[in-house]
Short mmCIF file of C-alpha atoms and ligand atoms in Angstrom, two decimals:
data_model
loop_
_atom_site.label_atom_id
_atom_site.label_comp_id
_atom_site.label_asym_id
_atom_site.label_seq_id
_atom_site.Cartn_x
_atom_site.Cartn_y
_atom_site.Cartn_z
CA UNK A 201 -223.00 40.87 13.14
CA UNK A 202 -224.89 39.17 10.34
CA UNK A 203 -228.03 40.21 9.18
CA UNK A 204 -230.30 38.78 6.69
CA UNK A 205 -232.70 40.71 5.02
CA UNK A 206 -235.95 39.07 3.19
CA UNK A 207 -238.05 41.55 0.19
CA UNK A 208 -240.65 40.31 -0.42
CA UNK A 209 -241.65 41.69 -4.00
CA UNK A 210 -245.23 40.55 -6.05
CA UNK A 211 -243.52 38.61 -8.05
CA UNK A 212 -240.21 37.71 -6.26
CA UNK A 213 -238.00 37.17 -3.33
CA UNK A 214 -234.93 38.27 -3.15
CA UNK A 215 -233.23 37.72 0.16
CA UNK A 216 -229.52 38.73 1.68
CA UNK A 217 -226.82 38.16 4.26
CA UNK A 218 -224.63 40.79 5.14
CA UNK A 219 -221.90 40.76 7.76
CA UNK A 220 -221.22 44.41 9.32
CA UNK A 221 -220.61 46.32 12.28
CA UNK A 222 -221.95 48.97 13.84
CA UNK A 223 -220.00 51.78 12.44
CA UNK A 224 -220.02 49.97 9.12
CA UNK A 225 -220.24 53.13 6.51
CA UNK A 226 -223.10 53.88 4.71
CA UNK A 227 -221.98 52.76 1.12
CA UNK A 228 -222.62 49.52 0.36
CA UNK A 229 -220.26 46.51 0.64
CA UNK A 230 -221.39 42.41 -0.98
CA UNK A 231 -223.65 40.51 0.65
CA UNK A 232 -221.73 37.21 1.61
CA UNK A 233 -224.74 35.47 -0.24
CA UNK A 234 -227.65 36.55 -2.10
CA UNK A 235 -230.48 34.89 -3.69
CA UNK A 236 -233.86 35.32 -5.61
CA UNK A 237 -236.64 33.77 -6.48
CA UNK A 238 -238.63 34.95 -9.47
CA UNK A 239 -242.45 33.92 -10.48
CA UNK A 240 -243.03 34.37 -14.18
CA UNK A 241 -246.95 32.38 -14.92
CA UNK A 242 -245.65 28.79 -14.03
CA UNK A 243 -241.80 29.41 -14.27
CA UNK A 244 -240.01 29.91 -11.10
CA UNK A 245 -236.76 30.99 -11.54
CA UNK A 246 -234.03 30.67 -8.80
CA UNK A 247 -230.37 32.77 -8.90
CA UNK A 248 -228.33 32.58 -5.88
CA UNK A 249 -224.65 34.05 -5.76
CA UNK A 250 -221.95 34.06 -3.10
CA UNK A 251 -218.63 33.42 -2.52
CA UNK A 252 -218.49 29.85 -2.87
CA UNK A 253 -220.11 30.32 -6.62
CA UNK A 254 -223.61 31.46 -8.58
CA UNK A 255 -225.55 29.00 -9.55
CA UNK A 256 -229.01 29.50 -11.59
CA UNK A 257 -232.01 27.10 -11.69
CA UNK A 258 -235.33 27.01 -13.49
CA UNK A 259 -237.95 25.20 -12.57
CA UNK A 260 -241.85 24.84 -13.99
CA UNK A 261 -244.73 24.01 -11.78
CA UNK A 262 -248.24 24.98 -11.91
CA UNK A 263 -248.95 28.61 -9.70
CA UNK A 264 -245.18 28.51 -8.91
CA UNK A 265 -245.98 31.66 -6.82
CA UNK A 266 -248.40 30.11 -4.93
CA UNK A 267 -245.18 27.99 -3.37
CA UNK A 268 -243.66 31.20 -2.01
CA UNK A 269 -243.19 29.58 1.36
CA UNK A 270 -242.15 26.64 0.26
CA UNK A 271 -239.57 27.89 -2.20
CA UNK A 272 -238.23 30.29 0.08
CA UNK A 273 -237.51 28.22 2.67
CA UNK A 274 -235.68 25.81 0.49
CA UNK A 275 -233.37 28.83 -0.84
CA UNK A 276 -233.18 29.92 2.62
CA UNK A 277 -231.49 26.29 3.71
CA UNK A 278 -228.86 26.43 0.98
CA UNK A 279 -227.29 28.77 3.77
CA UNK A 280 -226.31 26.42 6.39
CA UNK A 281 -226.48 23.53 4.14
CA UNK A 282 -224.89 21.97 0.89
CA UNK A 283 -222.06 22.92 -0.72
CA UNK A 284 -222.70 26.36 -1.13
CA UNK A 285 -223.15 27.06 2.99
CA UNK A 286 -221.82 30.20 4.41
CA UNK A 287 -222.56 29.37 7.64
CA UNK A 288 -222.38 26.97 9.90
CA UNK A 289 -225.89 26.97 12.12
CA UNK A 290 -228.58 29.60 11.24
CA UNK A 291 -228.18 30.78 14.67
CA UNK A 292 -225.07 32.88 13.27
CA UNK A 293 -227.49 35.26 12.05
CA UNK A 294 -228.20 38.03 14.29
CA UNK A 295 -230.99 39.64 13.13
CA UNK A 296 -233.57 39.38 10.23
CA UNK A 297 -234.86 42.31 8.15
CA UNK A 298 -237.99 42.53 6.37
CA UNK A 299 -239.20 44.99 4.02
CA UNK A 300 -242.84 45.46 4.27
CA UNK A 301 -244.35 47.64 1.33
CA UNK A 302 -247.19 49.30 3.64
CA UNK A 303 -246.59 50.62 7.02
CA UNK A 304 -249.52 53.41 6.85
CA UNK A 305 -249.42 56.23 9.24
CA UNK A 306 -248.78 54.14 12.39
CA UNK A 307 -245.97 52.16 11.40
CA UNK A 308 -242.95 54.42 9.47
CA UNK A 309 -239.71 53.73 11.52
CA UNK A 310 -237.93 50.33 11.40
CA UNK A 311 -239.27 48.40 14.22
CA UNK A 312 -238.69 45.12 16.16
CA UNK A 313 -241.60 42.86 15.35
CA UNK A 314 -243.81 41.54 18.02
CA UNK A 315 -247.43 40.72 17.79
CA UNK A 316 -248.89 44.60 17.50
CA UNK A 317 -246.60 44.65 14.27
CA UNK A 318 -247.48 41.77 12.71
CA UNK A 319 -251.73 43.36 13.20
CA UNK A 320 -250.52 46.45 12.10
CA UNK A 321 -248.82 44.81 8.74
CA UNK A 322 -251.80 42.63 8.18
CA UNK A 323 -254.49 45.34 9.42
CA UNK A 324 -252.64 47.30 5.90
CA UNK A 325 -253.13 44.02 3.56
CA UNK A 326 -255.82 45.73 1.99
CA UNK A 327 -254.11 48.57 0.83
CA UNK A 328 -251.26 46.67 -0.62
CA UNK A 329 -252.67 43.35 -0.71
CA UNK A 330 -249.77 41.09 -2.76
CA UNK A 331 -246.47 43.04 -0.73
CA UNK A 332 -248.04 42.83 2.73
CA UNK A 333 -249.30 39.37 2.56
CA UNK A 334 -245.98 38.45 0.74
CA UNK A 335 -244.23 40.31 3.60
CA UNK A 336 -246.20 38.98 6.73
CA UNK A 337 -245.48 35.30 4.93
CA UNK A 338 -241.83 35.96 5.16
CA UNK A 339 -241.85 36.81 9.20
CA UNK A 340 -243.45 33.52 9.52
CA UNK A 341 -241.45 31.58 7.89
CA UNK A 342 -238.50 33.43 9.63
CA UNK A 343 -240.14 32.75 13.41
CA UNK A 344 -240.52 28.84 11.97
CA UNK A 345 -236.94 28.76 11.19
CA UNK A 346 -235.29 31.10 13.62
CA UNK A 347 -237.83 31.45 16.40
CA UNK A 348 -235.07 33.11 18.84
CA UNK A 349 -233.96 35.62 16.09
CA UNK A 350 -235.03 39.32 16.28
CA UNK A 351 -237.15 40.39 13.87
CA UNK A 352 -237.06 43.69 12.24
CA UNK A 353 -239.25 45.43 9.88
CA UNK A 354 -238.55 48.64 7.58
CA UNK A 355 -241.43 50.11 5.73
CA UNK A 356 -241.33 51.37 2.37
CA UNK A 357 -243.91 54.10 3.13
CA UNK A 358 -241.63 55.25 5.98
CA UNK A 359 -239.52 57.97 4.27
CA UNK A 360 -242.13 59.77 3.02
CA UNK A 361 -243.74 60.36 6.24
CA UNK A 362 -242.58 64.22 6.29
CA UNK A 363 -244.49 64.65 3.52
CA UNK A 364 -246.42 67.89 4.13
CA UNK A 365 -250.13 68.20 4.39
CA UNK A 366 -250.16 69.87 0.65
CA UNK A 367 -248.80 67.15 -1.11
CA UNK A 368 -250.28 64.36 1.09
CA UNK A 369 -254.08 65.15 1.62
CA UNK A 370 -256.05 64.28 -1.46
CA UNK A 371 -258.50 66.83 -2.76
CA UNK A 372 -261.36 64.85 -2.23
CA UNK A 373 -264.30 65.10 1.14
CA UNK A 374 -261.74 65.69 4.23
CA UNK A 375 -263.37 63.11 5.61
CA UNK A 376 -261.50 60.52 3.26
CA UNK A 377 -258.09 61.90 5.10
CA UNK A 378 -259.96 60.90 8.17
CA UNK A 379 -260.03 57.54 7.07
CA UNK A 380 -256.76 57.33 6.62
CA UNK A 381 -257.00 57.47 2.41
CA UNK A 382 -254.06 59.77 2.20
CA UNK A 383 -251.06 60.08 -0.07
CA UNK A 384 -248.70 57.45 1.33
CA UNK A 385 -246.19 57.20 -1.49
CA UNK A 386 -243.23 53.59 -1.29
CA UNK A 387 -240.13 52.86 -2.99
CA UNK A 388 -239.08 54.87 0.14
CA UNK A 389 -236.14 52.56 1.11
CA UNK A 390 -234.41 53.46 -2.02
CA UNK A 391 -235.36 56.75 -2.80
CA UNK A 392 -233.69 57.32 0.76
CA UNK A 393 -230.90 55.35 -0.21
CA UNK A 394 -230.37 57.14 -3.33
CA UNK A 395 -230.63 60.29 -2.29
CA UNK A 396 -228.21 59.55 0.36
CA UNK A 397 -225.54 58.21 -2.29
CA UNK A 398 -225.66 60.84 -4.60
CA UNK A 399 -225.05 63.59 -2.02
CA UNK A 400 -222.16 61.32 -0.83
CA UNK A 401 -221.11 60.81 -4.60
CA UNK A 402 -221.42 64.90 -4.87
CA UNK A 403 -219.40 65.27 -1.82
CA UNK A 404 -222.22 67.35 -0.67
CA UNK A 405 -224.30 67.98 2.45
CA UNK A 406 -227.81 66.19 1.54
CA UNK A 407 -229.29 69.01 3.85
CA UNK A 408 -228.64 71.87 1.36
CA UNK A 409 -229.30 69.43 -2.42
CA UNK A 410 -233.06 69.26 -3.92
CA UNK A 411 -232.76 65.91 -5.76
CA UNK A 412 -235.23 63.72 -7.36
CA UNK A 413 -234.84 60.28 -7.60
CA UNK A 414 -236.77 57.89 -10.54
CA UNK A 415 -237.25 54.64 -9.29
CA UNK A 416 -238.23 52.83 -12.45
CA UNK A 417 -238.63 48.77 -12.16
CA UNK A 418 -241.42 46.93 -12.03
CA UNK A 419 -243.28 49.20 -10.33
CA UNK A 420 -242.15 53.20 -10.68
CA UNK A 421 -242.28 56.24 -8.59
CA UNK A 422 -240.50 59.35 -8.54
CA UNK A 423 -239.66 61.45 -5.02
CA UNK A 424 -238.62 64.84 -4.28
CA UNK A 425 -235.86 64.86 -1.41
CA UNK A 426 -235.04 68.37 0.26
CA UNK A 427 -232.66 68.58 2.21
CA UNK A 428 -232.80 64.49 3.02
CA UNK A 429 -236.62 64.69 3.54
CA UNK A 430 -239.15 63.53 1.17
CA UNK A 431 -241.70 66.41 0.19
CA UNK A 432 -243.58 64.83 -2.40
CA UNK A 433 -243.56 61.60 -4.53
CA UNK A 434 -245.85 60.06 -7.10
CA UNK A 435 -247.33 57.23 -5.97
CA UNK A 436 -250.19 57.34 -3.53
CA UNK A 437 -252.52 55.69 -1.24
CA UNK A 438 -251.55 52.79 -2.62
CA UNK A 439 -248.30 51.46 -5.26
CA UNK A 440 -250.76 52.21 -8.47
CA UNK A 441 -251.00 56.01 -8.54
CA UNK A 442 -248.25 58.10 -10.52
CA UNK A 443 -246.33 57.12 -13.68
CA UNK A 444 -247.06 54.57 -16.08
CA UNK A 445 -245.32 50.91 -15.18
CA UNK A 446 -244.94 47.47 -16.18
CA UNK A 447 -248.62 46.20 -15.80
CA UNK A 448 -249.94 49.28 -13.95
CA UNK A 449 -251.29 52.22 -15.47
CA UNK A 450 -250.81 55.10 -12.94
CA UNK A 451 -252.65 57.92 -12.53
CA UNK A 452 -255.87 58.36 -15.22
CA UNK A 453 -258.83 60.03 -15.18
CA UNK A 454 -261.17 58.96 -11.91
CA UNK A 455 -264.35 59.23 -14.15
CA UNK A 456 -263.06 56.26 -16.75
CA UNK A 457 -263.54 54.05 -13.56
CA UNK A 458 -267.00 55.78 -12.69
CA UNK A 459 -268.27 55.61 -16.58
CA UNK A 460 -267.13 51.74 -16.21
CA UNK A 461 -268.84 50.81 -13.85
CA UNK A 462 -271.91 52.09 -14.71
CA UNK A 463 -271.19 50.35 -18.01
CA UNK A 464 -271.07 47.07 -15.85
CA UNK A 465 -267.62 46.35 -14.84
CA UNK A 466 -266.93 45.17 -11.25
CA UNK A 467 -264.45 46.50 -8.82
CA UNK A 468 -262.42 43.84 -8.80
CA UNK A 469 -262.44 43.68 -12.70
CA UNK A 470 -261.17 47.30 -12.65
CA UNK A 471 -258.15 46.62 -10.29
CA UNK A 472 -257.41 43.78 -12.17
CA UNK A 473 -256.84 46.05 -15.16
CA UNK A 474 -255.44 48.80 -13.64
CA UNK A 475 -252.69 46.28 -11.38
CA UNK A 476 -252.12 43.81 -14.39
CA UNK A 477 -253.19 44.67 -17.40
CA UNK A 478 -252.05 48.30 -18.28
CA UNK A 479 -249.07 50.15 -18.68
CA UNK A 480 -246.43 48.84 -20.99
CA UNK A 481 -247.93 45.42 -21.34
CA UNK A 482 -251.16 46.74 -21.73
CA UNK A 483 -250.86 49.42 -24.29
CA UNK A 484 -248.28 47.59 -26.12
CA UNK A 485 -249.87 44.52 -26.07
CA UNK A 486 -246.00 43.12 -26.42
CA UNK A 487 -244.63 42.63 -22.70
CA UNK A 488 -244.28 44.09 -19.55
CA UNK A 489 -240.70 44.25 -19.56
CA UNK A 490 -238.80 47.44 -21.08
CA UNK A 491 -236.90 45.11 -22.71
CA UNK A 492 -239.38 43.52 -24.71
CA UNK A 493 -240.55 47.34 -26.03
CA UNK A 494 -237.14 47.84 -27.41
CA UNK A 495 -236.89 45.17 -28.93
CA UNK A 496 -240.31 45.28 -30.80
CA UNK A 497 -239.54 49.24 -31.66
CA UNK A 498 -236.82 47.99 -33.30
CA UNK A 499 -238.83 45.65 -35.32
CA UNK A 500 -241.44 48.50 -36.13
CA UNK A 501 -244.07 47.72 -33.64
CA UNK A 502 -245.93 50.88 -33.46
CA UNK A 503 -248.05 50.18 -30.28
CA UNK A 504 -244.61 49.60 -28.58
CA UNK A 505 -243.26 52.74 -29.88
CA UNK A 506 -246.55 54.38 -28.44
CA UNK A 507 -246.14 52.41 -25.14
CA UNK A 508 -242.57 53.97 -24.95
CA UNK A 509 -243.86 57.06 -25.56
CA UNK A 510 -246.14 57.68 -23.55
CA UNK A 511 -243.82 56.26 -20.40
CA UNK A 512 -241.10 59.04 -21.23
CA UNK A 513 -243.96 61.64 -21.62
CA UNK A 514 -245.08 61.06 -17.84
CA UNK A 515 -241.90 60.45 -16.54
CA UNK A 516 -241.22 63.88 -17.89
CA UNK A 517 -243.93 65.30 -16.32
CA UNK A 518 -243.74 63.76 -13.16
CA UNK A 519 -239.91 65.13 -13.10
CA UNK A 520 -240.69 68.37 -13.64
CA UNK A 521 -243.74 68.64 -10.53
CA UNK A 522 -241.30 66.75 -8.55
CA UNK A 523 -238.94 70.40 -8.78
CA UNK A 524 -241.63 72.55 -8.63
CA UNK A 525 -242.26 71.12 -5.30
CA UNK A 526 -238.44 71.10 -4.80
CA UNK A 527 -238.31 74.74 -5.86
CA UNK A 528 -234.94 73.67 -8.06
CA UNK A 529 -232.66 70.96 -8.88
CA UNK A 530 -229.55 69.95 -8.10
CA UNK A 531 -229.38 65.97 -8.86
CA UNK A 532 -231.71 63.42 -11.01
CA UNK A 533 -231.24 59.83 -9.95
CA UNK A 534 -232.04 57.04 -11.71
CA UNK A 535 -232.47 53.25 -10.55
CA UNK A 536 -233.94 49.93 -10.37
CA UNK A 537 -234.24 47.99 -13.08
CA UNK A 538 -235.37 50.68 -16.12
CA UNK A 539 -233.67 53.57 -14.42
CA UNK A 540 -230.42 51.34 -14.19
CA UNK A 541 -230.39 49.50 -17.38
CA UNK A 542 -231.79 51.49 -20.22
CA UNK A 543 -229.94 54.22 -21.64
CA UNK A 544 -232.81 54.81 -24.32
CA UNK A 545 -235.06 55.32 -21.25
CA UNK A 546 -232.34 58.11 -20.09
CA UNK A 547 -231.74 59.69 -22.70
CA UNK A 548 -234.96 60.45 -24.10
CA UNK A 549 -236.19 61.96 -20.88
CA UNK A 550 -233.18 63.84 -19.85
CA UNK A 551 -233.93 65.23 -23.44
CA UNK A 552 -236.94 67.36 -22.89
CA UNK A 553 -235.71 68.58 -19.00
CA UNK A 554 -232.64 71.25 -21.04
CA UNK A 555 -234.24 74.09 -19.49
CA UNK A 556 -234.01 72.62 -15.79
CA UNK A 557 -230.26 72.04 -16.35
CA UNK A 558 -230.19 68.65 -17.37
CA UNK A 559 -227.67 67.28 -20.07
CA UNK A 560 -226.45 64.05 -20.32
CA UNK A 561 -223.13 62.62 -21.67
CA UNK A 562 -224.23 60.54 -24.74
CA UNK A 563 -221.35 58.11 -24.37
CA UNK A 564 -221.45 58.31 -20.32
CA UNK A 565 -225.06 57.25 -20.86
CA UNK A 566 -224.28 54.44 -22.83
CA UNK A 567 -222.02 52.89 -20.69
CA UNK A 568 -223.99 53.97 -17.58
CA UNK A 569 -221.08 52.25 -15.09
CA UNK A 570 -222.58 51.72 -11.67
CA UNK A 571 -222.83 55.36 -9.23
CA UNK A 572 -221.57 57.06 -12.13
CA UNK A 573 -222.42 61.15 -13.30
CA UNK A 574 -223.36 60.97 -16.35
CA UNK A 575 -224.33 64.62 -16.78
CA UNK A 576 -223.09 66.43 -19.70
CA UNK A 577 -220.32 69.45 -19.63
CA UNK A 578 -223.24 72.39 -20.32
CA UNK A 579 -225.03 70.78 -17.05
CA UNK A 580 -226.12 72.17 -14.45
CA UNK A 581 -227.63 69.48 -12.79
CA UNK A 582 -225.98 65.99 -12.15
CA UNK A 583 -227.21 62.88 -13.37
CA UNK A 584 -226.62 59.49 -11.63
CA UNK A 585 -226.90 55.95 -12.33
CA UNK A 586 -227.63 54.37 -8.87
CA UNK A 587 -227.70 50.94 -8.43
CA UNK A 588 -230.48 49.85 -6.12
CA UNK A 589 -229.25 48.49 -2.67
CA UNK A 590 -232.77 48.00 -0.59
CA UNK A 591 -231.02 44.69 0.97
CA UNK A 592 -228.45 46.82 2.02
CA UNK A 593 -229.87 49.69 3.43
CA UNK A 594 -232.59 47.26 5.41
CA UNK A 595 -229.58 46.06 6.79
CA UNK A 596 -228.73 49.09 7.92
CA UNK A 597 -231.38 50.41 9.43
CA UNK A 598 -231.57 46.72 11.48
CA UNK A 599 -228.09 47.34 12.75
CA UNK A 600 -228.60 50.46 14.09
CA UNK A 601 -231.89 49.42 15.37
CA UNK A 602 -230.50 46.25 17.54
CA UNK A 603 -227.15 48.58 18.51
CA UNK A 604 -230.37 50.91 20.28
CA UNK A 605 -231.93 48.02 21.54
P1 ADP B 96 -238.71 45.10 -9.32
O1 ADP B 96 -239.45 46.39 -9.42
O2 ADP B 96 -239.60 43.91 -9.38
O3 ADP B 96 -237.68 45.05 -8.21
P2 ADP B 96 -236.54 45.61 -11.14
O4 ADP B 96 -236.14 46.85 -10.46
O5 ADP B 96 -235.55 44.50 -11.23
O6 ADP B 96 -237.90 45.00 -10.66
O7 ADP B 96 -236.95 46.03 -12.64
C1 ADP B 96 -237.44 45.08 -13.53
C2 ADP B 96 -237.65 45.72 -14.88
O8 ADP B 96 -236.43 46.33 -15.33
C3 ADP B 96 -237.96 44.71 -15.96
O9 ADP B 96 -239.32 44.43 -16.04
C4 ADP B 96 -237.50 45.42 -17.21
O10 ADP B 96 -238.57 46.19 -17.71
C5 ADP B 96 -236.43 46.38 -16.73
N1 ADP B 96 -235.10 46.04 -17.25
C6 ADP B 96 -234.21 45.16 -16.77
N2 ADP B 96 -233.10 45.13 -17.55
C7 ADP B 96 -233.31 46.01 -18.55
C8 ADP B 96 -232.56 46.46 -19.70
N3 ADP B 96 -231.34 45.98 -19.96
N4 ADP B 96 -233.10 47.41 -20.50
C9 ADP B 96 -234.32 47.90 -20.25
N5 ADP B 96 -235.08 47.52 -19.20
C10 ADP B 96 -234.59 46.61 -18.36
#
């Protein structure tokens, strides 16, 4: 059957079609077409790749992002029409997956989408306001252009609903877990993925391995996965607690926010800050991207240096809690677009976790090929380069789901 998957992201699209079967295995296999759609300011950048070709196209337009729809849908046609077409009539496609950031308690298993879904998604928009908005736009697009498809939505939130009360309930009034302001944690999708590849790449029974997995991209969280179950993770109640990122800052002191807003800033000037104007970008005052940090610590740019810095210093610590709560270590993962991409990033972390077991090949590192251990002889623990496969596993879970159905 094919399946197309939509992810929504804050500041992209990327969508997927995969053809599989039922018993297709769990490692990944191409998508017969892929495409994204990236918002940078007024620059909207569009990649799409299949087997009829890759082609790459950038366009400018003033709030590009604010075209989501529009752009989508366009991307979306080049399917069933135009030269690059994979398929004949959209009707081919069997089933469409979504990934929706926020599912909170109700929603954690992949799930057909009908009307209570689509309240329960937007019911969540305030708790992840960009993904679930940018999610809930995607179903409706998909019931404009397929309105006798099944729709199927997988939550990133799900995965770490076997969280235990410990790690979940925040040490505030209990009345706050009442309300539902709980740790939630995301980036589930792929820390299950993950988790599940490197026990398959270890040739090992997940149920007996304590791995963590660093999901570094845009946004980054860390999870602790015992025995296939996720017992603790860094970010939160919503995607801005935990280590530093991109734009966000992750966790900081609760009483910076209290002694600024009695100094006179306004809630909304706060999570502006905290969502857009921290982390990387805003204590380097260079760029978002981990790319951009290199390149200025190269040049001498001290603020970058510090912004580097103080990422690997919180990544470190956020390792080591995540095996404490794992009570050992057996495999560290890393993925998405830091984890996969920089070696520096790698290698200066792995450098201060020797005493968990952790040693990394310098020149396995380096070339960092795709699923690869790049643990050292001396280790104890093994270290893997994941590629991210969220499409993939959405597509998954949505086969399995309509074979139930
Ligand atoms: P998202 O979280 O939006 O899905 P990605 O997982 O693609 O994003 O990660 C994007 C980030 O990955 C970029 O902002 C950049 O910091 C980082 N990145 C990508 N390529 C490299 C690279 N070669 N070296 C260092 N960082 C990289």
């Amino acid at each position: 059957m094919k399946i197309l998957v939509l992810n929504a992201g804050s500041s992209s699209q990327k969508c997927a079609l995969f053809e599989l079967e039922r018993d297709t295995p769990p490692d990944p296999i191409p998508p017969l077409w892929e495409g994204k759609l990236e918002w940078d300011g007024n620059q909207e950048t569009l990649v799409m790749n299949s087997s009829r070709g890759k082609m790459r196209k950038q366009t400018e337009a003033p709030a590009a992002k604010q075209n989501r729809q529009r752009s989508t849908e366009a991307m979306l046609e080049n399917l069933w029409s135009g030269s690059g077409a994979v398929l004949s009539a959209p009707a081919e496609i069997s089933a469409v997956g979504h990934r929706i950031v926020h599912g909170g308690s109700q929603l954690t298993e992949p799930v057909v989408i009908d009307a209570r879904v689509k309240q329960g998604i937007a019911d969540l928009t305030a708790l992840a306001p960009l993904h679930n908005q940018a999610g809930l736009q995607g179903i409706e697009l998909m019931e404009k252009l397929l309105p006798d498809t099944t729709q199927i939505a997988v939550f990133d939130t799900g995965f770490h609903r076997t969280l235990p009360l410990a790690a979940a309930v925040y040490p505030g009034p209990y009345e706050w877990y009442e309300r539902g302001i709980r740790r939630y944690g995301f980036h589930g999708i792929n820390h299950q993925y993950c988790a599940g590849r490197a026990a398959r790449l270890m040739r090992q029974d997940i149920s007996s391995l304590k791995i963590v997995t660093c999901h570094l991209g845009n946004g980054c969280s860390l999870a602790a996965v015992n025995g296939g179950r996720s017992v603790d993770t860094t970010m939160g109640f919503t995607p801005l607690e935990g280590l530093m990122m991109g734009t966000r800052s992750g966790s900081i002191d609760p009483g910076i926010l209290t002694y600024l807003i009695r100094a006179g800033d306004a809630g909304d000037q706060l999570d502006d800050v905290l969502n857009h104007r921290s982390g990387l970008l805003g204590v380097s005052g260079v760029s978002r991207d981990m790319r951009d940090i290199l390149e200025a610590i190269r040049s001498g740019n001290q603020r970058a240096k510090l912004a580097f810095e103080i990422f690997v210093h919180r990544l470190q610590a956020g390792i080591g809690a995540m095996a404490i709560s794992l009570g050992g270590l057996d495999a560290l993962v890393f993925t998405a677009g830091i984890g996969e991409n920089s070696p520096e990033i790698r290698h200066a972390t792995c450098a201060g976790l020797g005493f968990l077991g952790v040693q990394v090949d310098d020149v396995k590192n380096s070339a960092a090929n795709p699923d690869e251990n790049i643990s050292g002889r001396d280790a104890s623990v093994c270290v893997f380069v994941i590629r991210a496969q969220e499409e993939w596993a959405i597509a998954q879970d949505c086969a399995q789901l309509c074979h139930f159905e």
